[in-house]
Coordinates of C-alpha atoms (C1' of nucleotides) in Angstrom, one line a residue:
Chain A
X1 CA -23.5 46.9 41.6
X2 CA -23.5 46.2 45.4
X3 CA -21.4 47.6 48.4
X4 CA -22.2 50.1 50.6
X5 CA -18.3 51.3 51.4
X6 CA -17.1 54.6 50.3
X7 CA -14.2 55.2 48.4
X8 CA -11.3 55.2 51.1
X9 CA -8.4 57.8 49.9
X10 CA -5.3 55.0 50.3
X11 CA -4.7 56.7 53.5
X12 CA -7.0 59.0 55.5
X13 CA -4.7 60.4 57.5
X14 CA -2.8 62.1 54.7
X15 CA -1.6 65.8 54.8
X16 CA -0.3 67.7 52.5
X17 CA 2.2 70.1 53.7
X18 CA 4.0 72.8 51.7
X19 CA 6.6 71.7 49.4
X20 CA 9.3 73.7 50.7
X21 CA 8.7 74.6 54.5
X22 CA 9.6 71.3 56.1
X23 CA 12.9 70.1 53.4
X24 CA 14.3 68.2 56.7
X25 CA 11.6 66.5 58.5
X26 CA 9.6 66.0 55.9
X27 CA 7.9 62.1 56.5
X28 CA 7.6 59.2 54.3
X29 CA 4.1 60.9 53.0
X30 CA 5.8 63.7 51.8
X31 CA 6.3 61.3 49.0
X32 CA 2.5 61.6 48.1
X33 CA 2.3 65.5 48.2
X34 CA 5.5 65.6 45.7
X35 CA 3.6 63.0 43.6
X36 CA 0.7 65.0 43.3
X37 CA 2.7 68.4 43.0
X38 CA 4.3 66.9 39.7
X39 CA 1.1 65.0 38.5
X40 CA -0.6 68.3 38.5
X41 CA 1.8 69.9 36.7
X42 CA 1.5 67.9 33.7
X43 CA -1.8 67.6 34.0
X44 CA -2.2 71.4 34.0
X45 CA 0.5 71.5 31.2
X46 CA 2.7 73.4 33.2
X47 CA 5.2 70.9 32.3
X48 CA 4.3 69.8 28.3
X49 CA 4.9 66.5 26.9
X50 CA 8.4 65.9 25.8
X51 CA 10.0 68.2 28.7
X52 CA 12.7 66.4 30.6
X53 CA 13.0 65.7 34.3
X54 CA 16.2 65.4 35.8
X55 CA 16.5 63.3 38.7
X56 CA 19.2 66.1 40.7
X57 CA 16.8 69.3 39.6
X58 CA 13.8 68.1 40.8
X59 CA 15.4 66.3 44.3
X60 CA 16.9 69.7 44.9
X61 CA 13.4 71.7 44.4
X62 CA 11.9 69.4 46.6
X63 CA 14.6 69.3 49.0
X64 CA 14.7 65.5 49.4
X65 CA 17.7 63.4 47.8
X66 CA 17.0 61.6 44.0
X67 CA 15.8 58.5 46.0
X68 CA 12.4 59.8 46.8
X69 CA 12.3 61.2 43.6
X70 CA 13.3 58.3 41.6
X71 CA 10.3 56.5 43.5
X72 CA 7.9 59.3 42.4
X73 CA 8.7 58.9 38.5
X74 CA 8.7 55.0 38.2
X75 CA 5.2 55.6 39.8
X76 CA 4.2 58.1 37.1
X77 CA 5.9 55.8 34.7
X78 CA 3.7 53.0 35.2
X79 CA 0.8 55.7 35.3
X80 CA 2.5 56.6 32.0
X81 CA 2.6 60.5 32.7
X82 CA 5.9 60.2 32.0
X83 CA 8.2 58.3 30.1
X84 CA 11.5 56.5 31.3
X85 CA 14.3 55.8 28.6
X86 CA 17.5 54.0 29.9
X87 CA 20.5 56.7 30.5
X88 CA 18.2 59.3 29.6
X89 CA 15.9 59.7 32.3
X90 CA 12.4 61.1 32.4
X91 CA 10.4 63.1 30.3
X92 CA 6.5 64.0 30.2
X93 CA 5.0 61.6 27.9
X94 CA 4.1 62.1 24.3
X95 CA 0.9 60.2 23.8
X96 CA 1.2 58.3 20.3
X97 CA -2.0 58.6 17.7
X98 CA -2.4 55.1 19.0
X99 CA -2.3 55.9 22.5
X100 CA -4.9 58.7 22.3
X101 CA -7.6 56.4 20.3
X102 CA -6.9 53.4 23.0
X103 CA -7.8 56.2 26.2
X104 CA -11.1 57.5 24.2
X105 CA -12.0 54.1 23.4
X106 CA -11.4 53.2 27.0
X107 CA -13.4 56.0 28.1
X108 CA -16.2 55.7 26.2
X109 CA -16.5 52.0 27.0
X110 CA -15.6 52.0 30.8
X111 CA -17.5 55.8 31.6
X112 CA -20.4 55.6 29.7
X113 CA -21.1 52.1 31.2
X114 CA -20.5 53.6 34.9
X115 CA -23.0 56.2 33.9
X116 CA -26.0 53.9 34.6
X117 CA -24.2 52.8 38.3
X118 CA -23.8 56.1 39.4
X119 CA -27.3 57.2 38.6
X120 CA -28.6 54.9 41.0
X121 CA -25.9 55.0 43.6
X122 CA -25.4 58.8 43.9
X123 CA -26.6 60.7 46.9
X124 CA -27.4 64.1 47.8
X125 CA -24.1 64.8 48.9
X126 CA -22.0 63.9 45.7
X127 CA -24.6 66.0 43.9
X128 CA -23.7 68.7 45.7
X129 CA -20.2 68.1 45.3
X130 CA -20.5 67.0 41.6
X131 CA -22.0 70.9 40.8
X132 CA -19.5 72.6 43.2
X133 CA -16.6 71.0 40.8
X134 CA -18.5 71.6 37.4
X135 CA -19.0 75.5 38.9
X136 CA -15.3 76.1 39.5
X137 CA -14.4 74.2 36.3
X138 CA -17.0 77.0 35.0
X139 CA -15.4 79.9 36.5
X140 CA -11.9 79.1 35.6
X141 CA -13.2 78.4 31.9
X142 CA -14.5 82.5 32.0
X143 CA -11.5 82.9 33.6
X144 CA -9.3 81.5 30.8
X145 CA -7.3 79.8 33.4
X146 CA -7.1 77.0 31.3
X147 CA -4.8 75.5 32.7
X148 CA -7.2 75.2 35.9
X149 CA -9.8 74.0 34.0
X150 CA -8.4 71.1 32.4
X151 CA -7.0 69.6 35.7
X152 CA -10.9 70.4 37.1
X153 CA -12.4 68.3 34.3
X154 CA -9.9 65.9 34.8
X155 CA -10.6 65.6 38.3
X156 CA -14.7 65.7 37.4
X157 CA -14.4 62.8 35.5
X158 CA -12.4 61.1 38.5
X159 CA -14.7 62.1 40.9
X160 CA -17.6 61.0 38.8
X161 CA -16.2 57.1 38.4
X162 CA -15.7 56.9 42.0
X163 CA -19.5 57.4 42.6
X164 CA -19.6 54.1 40.9
X165 CA -18.6 52.5 44.2
X166 CA -15.9 50.3 42.4
X167 CA -12.6 51.4 43.2
X168 CA -10.9 49.5 40.2
X169 CA -12.6 51.1 37.7
X170 CA -12.4 54.2 39.7
X171 CA -8.6 54.2 39.7
X172 CA -8.8 53.1 35.7
X173 CA -11.1 56.4 35.0
X174 CA -8.8 58.6 36.7
X175 CA -5.4 57.6 35.3
X176 CA -7.4 57.4 31.5
X177 CA -8.6 61.1 32.4
X178 CA -4.9 62.0 33.4
X179 CA -3.7 61.1 30.2
X180 CA -6.1 62.6 28.3
X181 CA -5.0 66.0 29.3
X182 CA -1.6 64.6 28.2
X183 CA -3.7 64.4 24.4
X184 CA -5.1 67.1 24.8
X185 CA -1.6 69.1 24.7
X186 CA -0.4 67.2 22.2
X187 CA -3.0 67.3 19.9
X188 CA -5.7 69.4 20.9
X189 CA -6.5 72.8 19.2
X190 CA -6.0 75.6 20.9
X191 CA -9.1 78.0 22.0
X192 CA -11.1 74.8 22.4
X193 CA -9.8 72.8 25.4
X194 CA -12.1 69.5 25.4
X195 CA -15.0 69.9 27.8
X196 CA -17.7 72.2 26.6
X197 CA -18.4 74.8 29.2
X198 CA -21.7 73.1 30.3
X199 CA -21.1 69.6 29.3
X200 CA -20.5 68.9 32.8
X201 CA -23.2 70.5 34.9
X202 CA -25.9 69.0 32.2
X203 CA -24.2 65.5 33.2
X204 CA -24.7 66.2 36.7
X205 CA -28.4 66.9 36.8
X206 CA -28.9 64.5 34.4
X207 CA -27.8 62.0 37.3
X208 CA -29.8 63.8 39.8
X209 CA -32.8 63.4 38.4
X210 CA -31.6 59.5 38.3
X211 CA -31.9 59.2 34.6
X212 CA -29.0 56.6 34.2
X213 CA -29.9 56.1 30.9
X214 CA -29.7 60.0 29.7
X215 CA -26.7 60.4 31.4
X216 CA -24.9 57.7 29.5
X217 CA -26.0 59.1 26.2
X218 CA -24.7 62.4 27.3
X219 CA -21.7 60.9 28.1
X220 CA -21.1 59.3 24.8
X221 CA -21.7 62.2 23.2
X222 CA -19.4 64.0 25.4
X223 CA -16.6 62.2 25.0
X224 CA -17.0 61.6 21.1
X225 CA -17.0 65.4 20.6
X226 CA -13.9 65.8 22.7
X227 CA -12.0 63.2 21.0
X228 CA -13.7 65.1 17.6
X229 CA -12.0 68.1 18.3
X230 CA -8.6 67.1 18.5
X231 CA -6.4 67.2 15.7
X232 CA -5.3 63.6 15.6
X233 CA -2.7 62.9 12.7
X234 CA 0.7 61.5 12.4
X235 CA 3.7 64.2 14.0
X236 CA 6.6 65.0 11.5
X237 CA 8.4 62.1 11.6
X238 CA 11.7 62.3 13.6
X239 CA 13.6 62.7 10.5
X240 CA 11.8 65.4 8.9
X241 CA 12.3 66.4 5.3
X242 CA 14.4 69.6 5.5
X243 CA 13.3 69.9 1.6
X244 CA 10.1 70.0 2.1
X245 CA 10.0 72.9 5.1
X246 CA 12.2 74.9 3.6
X247 CA 11.1 74.4 -0.4
X248 CA 9.6 78.0 0.0
X249 CA 13.1 79.9 0.6
X250 CA 15.2 78.0 -1.9
Chain B
X1 CA 3.9 29.1 54.9
X2 CA 7.6 29.6 56.6
X3 CA 10.7 29.7 54.5
X4 CA 11.9 31.7 51.9
X5 CA 12.9 29.1 49.5
X6 CA 10.2 29.0 47.2
X7 CA 10.4 31.2 44.9
X8 CA 13.4 30.2 43.1
X9 CA 12.2 28.8 40.1
X10 CA 9.5 29.0 37.5
X11 CA 8.6 26.0 35.4
X12 CA 9.0 28.1 31.7
X13 CA 12.2 29.7 30.7
X14 CA 12.9 31.8 33.2
X15 CA 16.4 31.1 33.9
X16 CA 17.1 31.2 38.0
X17 CA 20.7 32.6 38.1
X18 CA 23.4 31.6 40.4
X19 CA 23.6 33.8 43.3
X20 CA 26.2 35.6 42.3
X21 CA 27.4 34.8 38.8
X22 CA 27.2 38.3 37.4
X23 CA 27.3 40.6 40.1
X24 CA 28.4 43.5 37.7
X25 CA 26.7 43.1 34.5
X26 CA 23.2 42.5 35.9
X27 CA 21.5 45.1 33.3
X28 CA 18.8 46.9 33.4
X29 CA 16.8 44.7 32.4
X30 CA 17.5 41.9 35.3
X31 CA 14.9 43.6 37.2
X32 CA 11.9 42.8 34.5
X33 CA 12.9 39.7 34.9
X34 CA 12.8 39.3 38.6
X35 CA 9.8 41.5 38.5
X36 CA 8.1 38.6 36.2
X37 CA 9.6 36.2 38.6
X38 CA 8.3 37.5 42.0
X39 CA 5.0 37.7 40.0
X40 CA 4.7 34.6 38.7
X41 CA 5.2 32.9 42.0
X42 CA 2.5 35.4 43.3
X43 CA -0.1 34.6 41.0
X44 CA 0.8 30.4 41.1
X45 CA 0.4 30.9 44.6
X46 CA 3.7 29.8 45.2
X47 CA 3.4 33.1 47.9
X48 CA 0.4 33.0 49.4
X49 CA -1.4 36.1 50.5
X50 CA -0.3 37.7 53.7
X51 CA 3.2 36.0 52.5
X52 CA 5.9 38.4 54.1
X53 CA 8.4 39.5 51.1
X54 CA 11.3 40.5 53.3
X55 CA 13.4 43.1 51.2
X56 CA 17.1 41.2 52.5
X57 CA 15.8 38.5 51.4
X58 CA 14.7 38.9 48.2
X59 CA 17.9 41.0 47.3
X60 CA 20.3 37.4 48.3
X61 CA 18.0 35.2 46.1
X62 CA 18.6 37.3 43.5
X63 CA 21.6 38.3 43.8
X64 CA 20.9 41.9 43.5
X65 CA 20.8 45.0 46.1
X66 CA 17.7 46.2 47.9
X67 CA 17.2 48.9 45.7
X68 CA 16.5 46.9 42.8
X69 CA 14.2 44.6 45.1
X70 CA 12.0 48.0 46.3
X71 CA 12.2 49.2 42.9
X72 CA 10.3 46.1 42.0
X73 CA 8.1 45.7 45.4
X74 CA 6.9 49.2 44.2
X75 CA 5.5 48.1 40.8
X76 CA 3.9 45.2 42.3
X77 CA 2.3 47.4 44.9
X78 CA 1.0 49.8 42.4
X79 CA -0.5 46.7 40.6
X80 CA -1.8 46.0 44.0
X81 CA -0.4 42.4 43.8
X82 CA 1.7 43.3 47.2
X83 CA 0.7 45.4 49.9
X84 CA 3.3 47.9 51.2
X85 CA 2.7 48.9 54.6
X86 CA 4.8 51.4 56.0
X87 CA 7.7 50.5 58.3
X88 CA 6.7 46.6 57.8
X89 CA 7.6 45.8 54.2
X90 CA 5.9 44.3 51.6
X91 CA 3.6 41.1 51.7
X92 CA 1.7 39.7 49.4
X93 CA -2.0 41.8 49.2
X94 CA -4.9 40.0 50.8
X95 CA -7.7 41.1 48.8
X96 CA -10.7 42.4 50.7
X97 CA -14.2 41.1 49.7
X98 CA -14.8 44.6 48.2
X99 CA -11.6 44.3 46.2
X100 CA -13.1 40.9 45.3
X101 CA -16.5 42.6 43.9
X102 CA -14.6 45.2 42.3
X103 CA -12.6 43.4 40.3
X104 CA -15.0 41.1 38.8
X105 CA -17.3 43.4 38.0
X106 CA -14.8 45.2 36.1
X107 CA -13.9 42.4 34.2
X108 CA -17.5 41.3 33.4
X109 CA -17.8 44.7 32.0
X110 CA -14.5 45.3 30.3
X111 CA -14.1 41.6 29.2
X112 CA -17.2 41.1 27.5
X113 CA -17.3 44.1 25.6
X114 CA -14.1 43.4 24.1
X115 CA -15.1 40.2 22.8
X116 CA -16.9 41.6 20.4
X117 CA -14.5 43.8 19.2
X118 CA -12.0 40.9 19.2
X119 CA -14.3 39.0 17.3
X120 CA -14.0 41.2 14.5
X121 CA -9.9 41.5 14.3
X122 CA -9.1 38.1 15.5
X123 CA -6.5 36.6 12.9
X124 CA -5.4 32.9 11.9
X125 CA -2.3 33.4 14.0
X126 CA -4.2 34.8 17.1
X127 CA -6.3 31.7 17.2
X128 CA -3.7 29.3 16.4
X129 CA -2.0 30.8 19.9
X130 CA -5.2 30.9 21.7
X131 CA -5.9 27.0 21.2
X132 CA -2.4 26.4 22.2
X133 CA -3.3 28.0 25.2
X134 CA -6.2 26.7 26.0
X135 CA -4.7 23.1 25.7
X136 CA -1.9 24.2 27.7
X137 CA -4.2 24.9 30.2
X138 CA -6.3 21.8 29.6
X139 CA -3.3 19.6 30.2
X140 CA -1.9 21.2 33.2
X141 CA -5.5 21.0 34.9
X142 CA -5.3 17.4 33.5
X143 CA -1.7 16.3 35.4
X144 CA -3.2 18.0 38.5
X145 CA -0.8 21.2 38.4
X146 CA -2.9 23.3 39.6
X147 CA -0.3 26.4 40.0
X148 CA 0.6 26.4 36.5
X149 CA -3.2 26.2 35.5
X150 CA -4.1 29.6 37.5
X151 CA -1.2 31.2 35.5
X152 CA -2.2 29.9 32.1
X153 CA -5.6 31.2 32.8
X154 CA -4.8 34.3 33.5
X155 CA -2.5 34.5 30.6
X156 CA -5.2 33.5 28.4
X157 CA -7.8 36.3 29.5
X158 CA -5.2 38.7 29.1
X159 CA -4.0 37.4 25.8
X160 CA -7.6 37.4 24.6
X161 CA -8.1 41.2 25.8
X162 CA -4.4 42.0 23.9
X163 CA -6.2 40.9 20.7
X164 CA -9.0 43.9 20.8
X165 CA -6.0 46.0 19.9
X166 CA -6.4 48.5 22.7
X167 CA -2.9 48.3 24.8
X168 CA -5.0 50.3 27.9
X169 CA -8.0 48.3 28.0
X170 CA -5.9 45.2 27.5
X171 CA -3.1 46.4 30.0
X172 CA -5.7 46.7 32.6
X173 CA -7.5 43.4 32.0
X174 CA -4.0 41.5 32.8
X175 CA -3.9 43.4 36.2
X176 CA -7.1 42.4 37.1
X177 CA -6.9 38.5 35.8
X178 CA -3.6 38.6 38.1
X179 CA -5.7 39.8 41.0
X180 CA -8.1 37.6 40.5
X181 CA -5.9 34.8 40.8
X182 CA -5.2 36.1 44.8
X183 CA -8.8 36.4 45.0
X184 CA -9.1 33.0 44.1
X185 CA -6.4 31.7 46.6
X186 CA -8.0 33.6 49.4
X187 CA -12.1 33.1 48.9
X188 CA -11.4 30.2 46.1
X189 CA -12.4 26.5 47.5
X190 CA -10.0 23.7 47.1
X191 CA -10.8 21.4 43.9
X192 CA -12.5 23.7 41.9
X193 CA -10.3 26.2 40.6
X194 CA -11.9 28.7 38.9
X195 CA -12.3 28.2 34.8
X196 CA -13.8 25.3 33.6
X197 CA -11.4 22.8 31.6
X198 CA -13.4 23.2 28.6
X199 CA -14.4 27.1 28.8
X200 CA -11.2 28.6 27.5
X201 CA -11.8 26.4 24.2
X202 CA -15.0 27.1 23.3
X203 CA -14.4 30.9 23.8
X204 CA -11.6 30.5 21.2
X205 CA -14.0 28.8 18.9
X206 CA -16.6 30.9 19.3
X207 CA -14.3 34.0 18.3
X208 CA -12.6 31.7 15.6
X209 CA -16.6 31.6 14.3
X210 CA -16.1 35.1 14.2
X211 CA -19.7 35.0 16.5
X212 CA -19.2 38.0 18.8
X213 CA -22.4 38.1 20.6
X214 CA -22.1 34.5 21.5
X215 CA -18.4 35.3 22.8
X216 CA -19.7 37.9 24.5
X217 CA -22.4 36.2 26.3
X218 CA -20.2 32.8 27.1
X219 CA -18.1 35.2 28.8
X220 CA -20.4 36.6 31.1
X221 CA -21.4 33.1 31.9
X222 CA -18.0 32.5 32.5
X223 CA -17.0 35.2 34.7
X224 CA -20.3 35.0 36.9
X225 CA -19.5 31.2 37.3
X226 CA -16.3 32.2 38.8
X227 CA -17.0 34.2 40.8
X228 CA -20.0 32.2 41.7
X229 CA -17.6 29.5 42.6
X230 CA -15.9 31.7 45.5
X231 CA -17.1 31.8 49.1
X232 CA -17.2 35.0 49.7
X233 CA -18.1 35.9 53.1
X234 CA -16.1 38.6 55.4
X235 CA -12.8 37.2 56.9
X236 CA -12.6 37.7 60.7
X237 CA -11.9 41.6 61.5
X238 CA -9.0 42.5 62.2
X239 CA -9.6 43.0 65.7
X240 CA -12.2 39.9 66.0
X241 CA -15.1 40.6 68.8
X242 CA -13.1 37.8 71.3
X243 CA -16.3 38.6 73.6
X244 CA -18.7 37.7 70.5
X245 CA -16.5 34.7 69.7
X246 CA -16.4 33.3 73.1
X247 CA -19.8 34.1 74.4
X248 CA -20.5 30.3 74.4
X249 CA -18.2 29.6 76.4
X250 CA -19.3 32.1 79.5
Chain C
dT1 C1' 37.4 72.0 4.9
dG2 C1' 35.1 68.1 6.2
dC3 C1' 35.0 64.3 8.9
dA4 C1' 36.6 60.7 12.6
dT5 C1' 38.2 60.1 16.8
dC6 C1' 39.3 61.8 21.6
dC7 C1' 38.5 63.8 25.7
dG8 C1' 35.3 65.9 29.3
dG9 C1' 31.2 66.3 31.2
dA10 C1' 27.0 65.5 32.4
dG11 C1' 23.0 61.9 34.2
dC12 C1' 21.7 57.9 35.5
dG13 C1' 21.8 52.8 38.0
dT14 C1' 23.5 50.3 41.9
dA15 C1' 25.4 49.5 45.9
dT16 C1' 26.1 50.4 50.4
dA17 C1' 25.7 53.2 54.8
dC18 C1' 23.3 55.1 58.6
dA19 C1' 19.5 56.6 61.1
dA20 C1' 14.6 55.9 62.5
dT21 C1' 11.2 52.9 64.1
dA22 C1' 8.2 48.9 65.3
dC23 C1' 8.4 44.4 67.8
dA24 C1' 9.3 41.4 70.7
dG25 C1' 11.6 39.6 75.4
dA26 C1' 12.8 40.1 80.3
dG27 C1' 12.7 42.7 84.0
dC28 C1' 10.5 45.8 87.2
dT29 C1' 6.9 47.3 90.1
dT30 C1' 1.9 47.1 91.7
Chain D
dA1 C1' 0.4 36.9 89.3
dA2 C1' -0.1 40.4 85.8
dG3 C1' 0.7 44.5 83.5
dC4 C1' 3.8 48.1 82.5
dT5 C1' 8.1 49.7 80.5
dC6 C1' 12.4 49.8 78.4
dT7 C1' 15.7 48.1 76.1
dG8 C1' 17.6 45.2 71.9
dT9 C1' 16.9 43.9 67.7
dA10 C1' 15.6 42.9 63.3
dT11 C1' 14.3 45.8 58.8
dT12 C1' 12.6 49.5 56.6
dG13 C1' 14.1 54.5 55.1
dT14 C1' 16.7 57.8 53.6
dA15 C1' 20.5 59.7 51.7
dT16 C1' 25.5 59.1 49.3
dA17 C1' 29.1 57.5 46.9
dC18 C1' 30.9 55.5 42.9
dG19 C1' 30.7 53.7 38.1
dC20 C1' 29.2 53.6 33.9
dT21 C1' 27.2 55.3 29.7
dC22 C1' 26.0 58.9 26.2
dC23 C1' 26.2 63.8 24.4
dG24 C1' 28.8 67.5 23.1
dG25 C1' 32.8 69.9 21.6
dA26 C1' 37.5 69.9 20.3
dT27 C1' 41.3 68.5 18.1
dG28 C1' 43.8 65.9 14.4
dC29 C1' 44.2 64.2 10.0
dA30 C1' 43.0 63.5 4.8

DNA sequence: TGCATCCGGAGCGTATACAATACAGAGCTT
DNA sequence: AAGCTCTGTATTGTATACGCTCCGGATGCA
């Protein structure tokens, strides 16, 4: 892996203003803020899988017209965070069992490989930032702020991938991490949310020590343990067997 | 590249409809066809990097209003086939040197790993289909139809990734392949277009033999040879240093 | 009473209208 | 003569209007 540029955010002059403060004169970049707002709400499980996202309602909430909302929803749909059903509108995606397996298989493949690259390219500033993120996540967990913790965890993995210096792979990991959050919402067991509290700290220290091989192994165990913690079985089909369900009542 | 007249038809069964044959009954699926049409035009280099894509012009060509065109352009932008510059509209992306390196690095990582998976999952039907695609590509090359050959090559790699059974990774490879076509357009040497004529045939036979390890090695050499065939050097910067350039004249 | 049909509302899909802005060319100033 | 500004035009950004489809309830008929 070569290259020495750093991952510039799309347009660096990006400023996020409060969603409701400037309803009239919000510039084109306001859409980016709305995107992040909805995206965060989904990742934090404030919007649960299956929740409908009506265009009118969102338009009113964010103080713009449906046009902009549709743009945001289309982007979210391409990232598979929301599902767009014709004539029915948008709703938060409900990943299938196959989706879940695909996502974790992909993460295993890509994130593990990236650890070895990251170990050789990580800088002091990166290490400090990652330690910070891990700490925030630990504290969120301790305060039982599960919503924040899940988002921070996804951000951590995404940030980790950025260190590799490969933008294409970093974006891909970012999307996979976001989708993982949805998978947790559907198949996760309450109380035990994905990442162990100290896993990320350990990962950072391994990278700080430059030990790519062990970081890779650790990431592998980390991801496998997350996947193993899921309750992946086929959901009740769309036409549940009511006789079976209410058998006890009869 | 001057006229806007060059994107209408595509070689395969893509129907180019008369300008306004069905203004009312467009149907939501029409956008998918338009997306494929523009996407194919870009991948086949009928629209070259830097070419501007004016919304009005596209709207007129495809017989719909700008609304639908904007939707398609936004999707293409998210896939990084077109670049959307604020207030300047859309143009075919011109991948940077860094982009090129990232894309091929990602392909190397993912496609190679997928070969071992594909070798265990490939079916007779898959083998037959891949042989067919490789044959079409060979013939296109022999007939000097470079445009078709490039698209067929990208389709081949994408189809190959689908065999792994992992949708997330398959989509990712598909996007990387499309972007690779753009990279070829910018940094490729005329005459030697990426894939060697028999590489894909060899790949199929290795997979048909179930030899995942050698398929992986072959894919690695294949991708590296493509990347090596590129002329990757920094293009003149956007604000060329005129003093430097004309130093000899002074 | 049960089912089919009709009707009304709600919400999305598409087109069009209007406003804002960047580029280009011409004219003026120095 | 060269540079700067000012204005005109072309093109995108955003909002709004209208039509169409789907869902739910009410009504009529068997």
